[in-house]
PDB file of C-alpha atoms and ligand atoms in Angstrom:
ATOM      1  CA  MET A   1     112.376   2.697  85.346  1.00 47.00           C
ATOM      2  CA  LYS A   2     110.364   4.424  82.650  1.00 51.00           C
ATOM      3  CA  ILE A   3     107.687   1.761  82.816  1.00 51.00           C
ATOM      4  CA  SER A   4     107.199   2.028  86.552  1.00 53.00           C
ATOM      5  CA  VAL A   5     106.887   5.807  86.315  1.00 48.00           C
ATOM      6  CA  ARG A   6     104.223   5.352  83.655  1.00 54.00           C
ATOM      7  CA  LYS A   7     102.372   2.878  85.843  1.00 53.00           C
ATOM      8  CA  ILE A   8     102.436   5.315  88.725  1.00 43.00           C
ATOM      9  CA  ALA A   9     101.237   8.115  86.472  1.00 46.00           C
ATOM     10  CA  LEU A  10      98.440   5.892  85.161  1.00 42.00           C
ATOM     11  CA  GLY A  11      97.490   4.972  88.708  1.00 43.00           C
ATOM     12  CA  VAL A  12      97.336   8.626  89.701  1.00 44.00           C
ATOM     13  CA  LEU A  13      95.177   9.387  86.686  1.00 41.00           C
ATOM     14  CA  LEU A  14      92.786   6.543  87.483  1.00 41.00           C
ATOM     15  CA  VAL A  15      92.478   7.574  91.118  1.00 43.00           C
ATOM     16  CA  GLY A  16      91.963  11.149  90.027  1.00 41.00           C
ATOM     17  CA  ALA A  17      89.249  10.159  87.585  1.00 43.00           C
ATOM     18  CA  PHE A  18      87.549   8.073  90.245  1.00 42.00           C
ATOM     19  CA  VAL A  19      87.599  10.938  92.735  1.00 40.00           C
ATOM     20  CA  LEU A  20      86.200  13.325  90.137  1.00 40.00           C
ATOM     21  CA  ALA A  21      83.446  10.886  89.258  1.00 41.00           C
ATOM     22  CA  ALA A  22      82.573  10.424  92.921  1.00 40.00           C
ATOM     23  CA  CYS A  23      82.443  14.172  93.485  1.00 39.00           C
ATOM     24  CA  GLY A  24      80.368  14.604  90.371  1.00 38.00           C
ATOM     25  CA  SER A  25      77.718  12.191  91.481  1.00 37.00           C
ATOM     26  CA  LYS A  26      77.657  13.624  94.981  1.00 41.00           C
ATOM     27  CA  GLY A  27      77.292  17.234  93.879  1.00 42.00           C
ATOM     28  CA  GLY A  28      74.792  16.014  91.532  1.00 43.00           C
ATOM     29  CA  ALA A  29      71.852  16.662  89.500  1.00 44.00           C
ATOM     30  CA  ALA A  30      69.009  18.624  90.904  1.00 46.00           C
ATOM     31  CA  SER A  31      67.515  16.766  93.789  1.00 55.00           C
ATOM     32  CA  GLY A  32      64.600  17.053  91.859  1.00 62.00           C
ATOM     33  CA  GLY A  33      61.656  18.138  92.483  1.00 88.00           C
ATOM     34  CA  LEU A  34      59.998  20.382  94.809  1.00 97.00           C
ATOM     35  CA  THR A  35      56.583  21.441  93.659  1.00 98.00           C
ATOM     36  CA  VAL A  36      54.446  24.105  95.240  1.00 98.00           C
ATOM     37  CA  GLY A  37      51.409  25.954  94.071  1.00 98.00           C
ATOM     38  CA  SER A  38      48.942  28.539  95.129  1.00 98.00           C
ATOM     39  CA  ASP A  39      45.942  26.960  96.808  1.00 98.00           C
ATOM     40  CA  GLY A  40      43.244  27.605  94.259  1.00 96.00           C
ATOM     41  CA  GLU A  41      41.713  31.028  94.797  1.00 97.00           C
ATOM     42  CA  ASN A  42      42.933  31.210  98.391  1.00 98.00           C
ATOM     43  CA  LEU A  43      45.769  33.407  99.581  1.00 98.00           C
ATOM     44  CA  ALA A  44      47.752  30.353 100.555  1.00 98.00           C
ATOM     45  CA  PHE A  45      50.418  28.020  99.273  1.00 98.00           C
ATOM     46  CA  ALA A  46      49.909  24.306  98.944  1.00 98.00           C
ATOM     47  CA  PRO A  47      51.876  22.756 100.484  1.00 98.00           C
ATOM     48  CA  ILE A  48      52.814  25.172 103.250  1.00 98.00           C
ATOM     49  CA  THR A  49      55.910  23.163 104.151  1.00 98.00           C
ATOM     50  CA  LEU A  50      58.785  21.987 101.976  1.00 98.00           C
ATOM     51  CA  THR A  51      62.018  20.216 102.844  1.00 97.00           C
ATOM     52  CA  ALA A  52      65.469  20.081 101.279  1.00 97.00           C
ATOM     53  CA  LYS A  53      68.981  18.975 102.140  1.00 96.00           C
ATOM     54  CA  ALA A  54      71.657  21.543 102.870  1.00 96.00           C
ATOM     55  CA  GLY A  55      73.854  22.217  99.845  1.00 96.00           C
ATOM     56  CA  GLU A  56      71.773  20.271  97.356  1.00 95.00           C
ATOM     57  CA  LYS A  57      70.648  21.738  94.093  1.00 96.00           C
ATOM     58  CA  VAL A  58      66.931  22.247  94.216  1.00 97.00           C
ATOM     59  CA  SER A  59      64.672  22.541  91.224  1.00 97.00           C
ATOM     60  CA  LEU A  60      61.401  24.020  92.370  1.00 98.00           C
ATOM     61  CA  THR A  61      58.340  24.408  90.231  1.00 98.00           C
ATOM     62  CA  PHE A  62      55.793  26.976  91.323  1.00 98.00           C
ATOM     63  CA  LYS A  63      52.338  26.856  89.775  1.00 98.00           C
ATOM     64  CA  ASN A  64      49.822  29.638  90.073  1.00 98.00           C
ATOM     65  CA  ASN A  65      46.582  27.710  90.388  1.00 98.00           C
ATOM     66  CA  SER A  66      44.397  30.779  90.672  1.00 98.00           C
ATOM     67  CA  THR A  67      42.144  31.782  87.805  1.00 98.00           C
ATOM     68  CA  ALA A  68      42.195  35.437  88.801  1.00 97.00           C
ATOM     69  CA  LEU A  69      45.180  36.361  90.940  1.00 98.00           C
ATOM     70  CA  SER A  70      48.831  36.926  90.151  1.00 98.00           C
ATOM     71  CA  HIS A  71      51.333  35.301  92.498  1.00 98.00           C
ATOM     72  CA  ASN A  72      55.023  34.833  92.933  1.00 98.00           C
ATOM     73  CA  PHE A  73      57.205  32.584  95.075  1.00 98.00           C
ATOM     74  CA  VAL A  74      59.941  34.232  97.111  1.00 98.00           C
ATOM     75  CA  LEU A  75      62.184  32.256  99.445  1.00 98.00           C
ATOM     76  CA  VAL A  76      63.841  34.536 101.966  1.00 98.00           C
ATOM     77  CA  ASN A  77      67.024  34.059 103.917  1.00 98.00           C
ATOM     78  CA  GLY A  78      65.368  33.927 107.302  1.00 98.00           C
ATOM     79  CA  GLY A  79      62.053  33.691 109.073  1.00 98.00           C
ATOM     80  CA  GLU A  80      58.865  35.690 109.067  1.00 96.00           C
ATOM     81  CA  ASP A  81      60.561  38.887 110.217  1.00 98.00           C
ATOM     82  CA  VAL A  82      62.856  38.818 107.190  1.00 98.00           C
ATOM     83  CA  ALA A  83      59.896  37.893 105.002  1.00 98.00           C
ATOM     84  CA  ALA A  84      57.964  40.917 106.264  1.00 98.00           C
ATOM     85  CA  ALA A  85      60.881  43.223 105.433  1.00 98.00           C
ATOM     86  CA  VAL A  86      61.274  41.723 101.958  1.00 98.00           C
ATOM     87  CA  ASP A  87      57.521  41.988 101.406  1.00 98.00           C
ATOM     88  CA  GLU A  88      57.541  45.663 102.320  1.00 98.00           C
ATOM     89  CA  ALA A  89      60.461  46.376  99.968  1.00 98.00           C
ATOM     90  CA  ALA A  90      58.714  44.351  97.258  1.00 98.00           C
ATOM     91  CA  GLY A  91      55.589  46.444  97.577  1.00 97.00           C
ATOM     92  CA  ALA A  92      57.656  49.592  97.193  1.00 97.00           C
ATOM     93  CA  ALA A  93      59.369  48.119  94.098  1.00 97.00           C
ATOM     94  CA  GLY A  94      56.004  47.729  92.427  1.00 97.00           C
ATOM     95  CA  GLU A  95      54.394  45.497  89.831  1.00 96.00           C
ATOM     96  CA  ALA A  96      56.806  46.469  87.035  1.00 95.00           C
ATOM     97  CA  ALA A  97      59.548  44.899  89.139  1.00 97.00           C
ATOM     98  CA  GLY A  98      57.477  41.760  89.655  1.00 97.00           C
ATOM     99  CA  TYR A  99      57.119  42.812  93.277  1.00 98.00           C
ATOM    100  CA  LEU A 100      60.755  41.961  93.866  1.00 98.00           C
ATOM    101  CA  PRO A 101      63.019  44.450  95.616  1.00 96.00           C
ATOM    102  CA  ALA A 102      66.157  45.618  93.842  1.00 94.00           C
ATOM    103  CA  ASP A 103      68.176  44.513  96.863  1.00 94.00           C
ATOM    104  CA  LYS A 104      68.099  40.709  96.745  1.00 96.00           C
ATOM    105  CA  ALA A 105      70.397  40.230  99.757  1.00 97.00           C
ATOM    106  CA  ASN A 106      67.663  38.531 101.767  1.00 98.00           C
ATOM    107  CA  ILE A 107      66.254  36.512  98.890  1.00 98.00           C
ATOM    108  CA  ILE A 108      67.530  32.980  98.278  1.00 98.00           C
ATOM    109  CA  ALA A 109      65.349  32.332  95.242  1.00 98.00           C
ATOM    110  CA  SER A 110      62.345  33.863  93.562  1.00 98.00           C
ATOM    111  CA  SER A 111      60.047  33.368  90.627  1.00 98.00           C
ATOM    112  CA  ALA A 112      58.683  36.019  88.356  1.00 98.00           C
ATOM    113  CA  LEU A 113      55.232  37.340  89.077  1.00 98.00           C
ATOM    114  CA  LEU A 114      53.042  34.707  87.453  1.00 98.00           C
ATOM    115  CA  ALA A 115      49.739  35.317  85.746  1.00 98.00           C
ATOM    116  CA  PRO A 116      46.816  33.038  86.628  1.00 98.00           C
ATOM    117  CA  GLY A 117      47.499  29.491  85.463  1.00 98.00           C
ATOM    118  CA  ALA A 118      51.186  30.073  84.784  1.00 98.00           C
ATOM    119  CA  SER A 119      54.074  28.127  86.250  1.00 98.00           C
ATOM    120  CA  ALA A 120      57.814  28.584  86.544  1.00 98.00           C
ATOM    121  CA  THR A 121      60.744  26.456  87.580  1.00 98.00           C
ATOM    122  CA  ILE A 122      63.544  28.020  89.574  1.00 98.00           C
ATOM    123  CA  GLU A 123      66.816  26.481  90.685  1.00 97.00           C
ATOM    124  CA  PHE A 124      68.848  27.264  93.752  1.00 97.00           C
ATOM    125  CA  THR A 125      71.264  25.686  96.166  1.00 97.00           C
ATOM    126  CA  ALA A 126      69.675  24.819  99.479  1.00 97.00           C
ATOM    127  CA  PRO A 127      71.190  26.938 102.255  1.00 97.00           C
ATOM    128  CA  ALA A 128      72.531  25.730 105.593  1.00 98.00           C
ATOM    129  CA  ALA A 129      70.291  23.695 107.850  1.00 98.00           C
ATOM    130  CA  GLY A 130      67.505  25.742 109.326  1.00 98.00           C
ATOM    131  CA  THR A 131      64.061  27.031 108.519  1.00 98.00           C
ATOM    132  CA  TYR A 132      63.352  29.587 105.817  1.00 98.00           C
ATOM    133  CA  THR A 133      60.134  31.368 105.018  1.00 98.00           C
ATOM    134  CA  TYR A 134      58.636  31.581 101.557  1.00 98.00           C
ATOM    135  CA  VAL A 135      56.028  34.120 100.640  1.00 98.00           C
ATOM    136  CA  CYS A 136      54.130  35.712  97.798  1.00 98.00           C
ATOM    137  CA  THR A 137      55.076  39.386  97.702  1.00 98.00           C
ATOM    138  CA  TYR A 138      52.047  40.574  95.729  1.00 98.00           C
ATOM    139  CA  PRO A 139      50.540  43.323  97.915  1.00 98.00           C
ATOM    140  CA  ALA A 140      48.453  41.981 100.795  1.00 97.00           C
ATOM    141  CA  HIS A 141      49.019  38.335  99.896  1.00 98.00           C
ATOM    142  CA  LEU A 142      51.479  37.697 102.725  1.00 98.00           C
ATOM    143  CA  GLY A 143      49.104  39.419 105.109  1.00 97.00           C
ATOM    144  CA  GLY A 144      46.330  37.236 103.720  1.00 98.00           C
ATOM    145  CA  GLY A 145      48.246  34.112 104.635  1.00 98.00           C
ATOM    146  CA  MET A 146      50.383  33.350 101.606  1.00 98.00           C
ATOM    147  CA  VAL A 147      53.365  32.036 103.510  1.00 98.00           C
ATOM    148  CA  GLY A 148      55.149  28.731 104.048  1.00 98.00           C
ATOM    149  CA  THR A 149      58.270  27.221 105.552  1.00 98.00           C
ATOM    150  CA  LEU A 150      61.164  25.436 103.892  1.00 98.00           C
ATOM    151  CA  THR A 151      63.013  23.212 106.337  1.00 98.00           C
ATOM    152  CA  VAL A 152      66.582  22.446 105.361  1.00 97.00           C
ATOM    153  CA  ASN A 153      68.151  19.421 107.026  1.00 96.00           C
TER     154      ASN A 153
HETATM  155 CU1   CU B 201      50.075  35.970  95.774  1.00 61.35          CU
END
């Protein structure tokens, strides 16, 4: 009787370990690599579209390729209307705040304000399927065309 209980316990442990391992690999390491930059001296991102899978961990590297302009990368929880509202709040927050509003409710992920040539890697969990706008909130950069779309599948 004792032996069979042990066998059952061992079986439960093995199944448990297997399930944990399976979950671990599914939840997984960062899906790797999204890379986006500013488009040279233009007020634009390159690329202007990115894709990710819902719920995956995303590691995104943003590179400021300008030699003169500061930029940031701000992914908002919505489309261009939400981006415009975040951009306005960012402008009010000012440069000392990295042009990021204190209220981050509509921001999924953001980089610091990067000096020319700098880069930063940010990590976030991809939201539900849909399309999300990313912008640079440095004053007038969104208006100049510094905007893109993340599609989550
Ligand atoms: Cu910019």
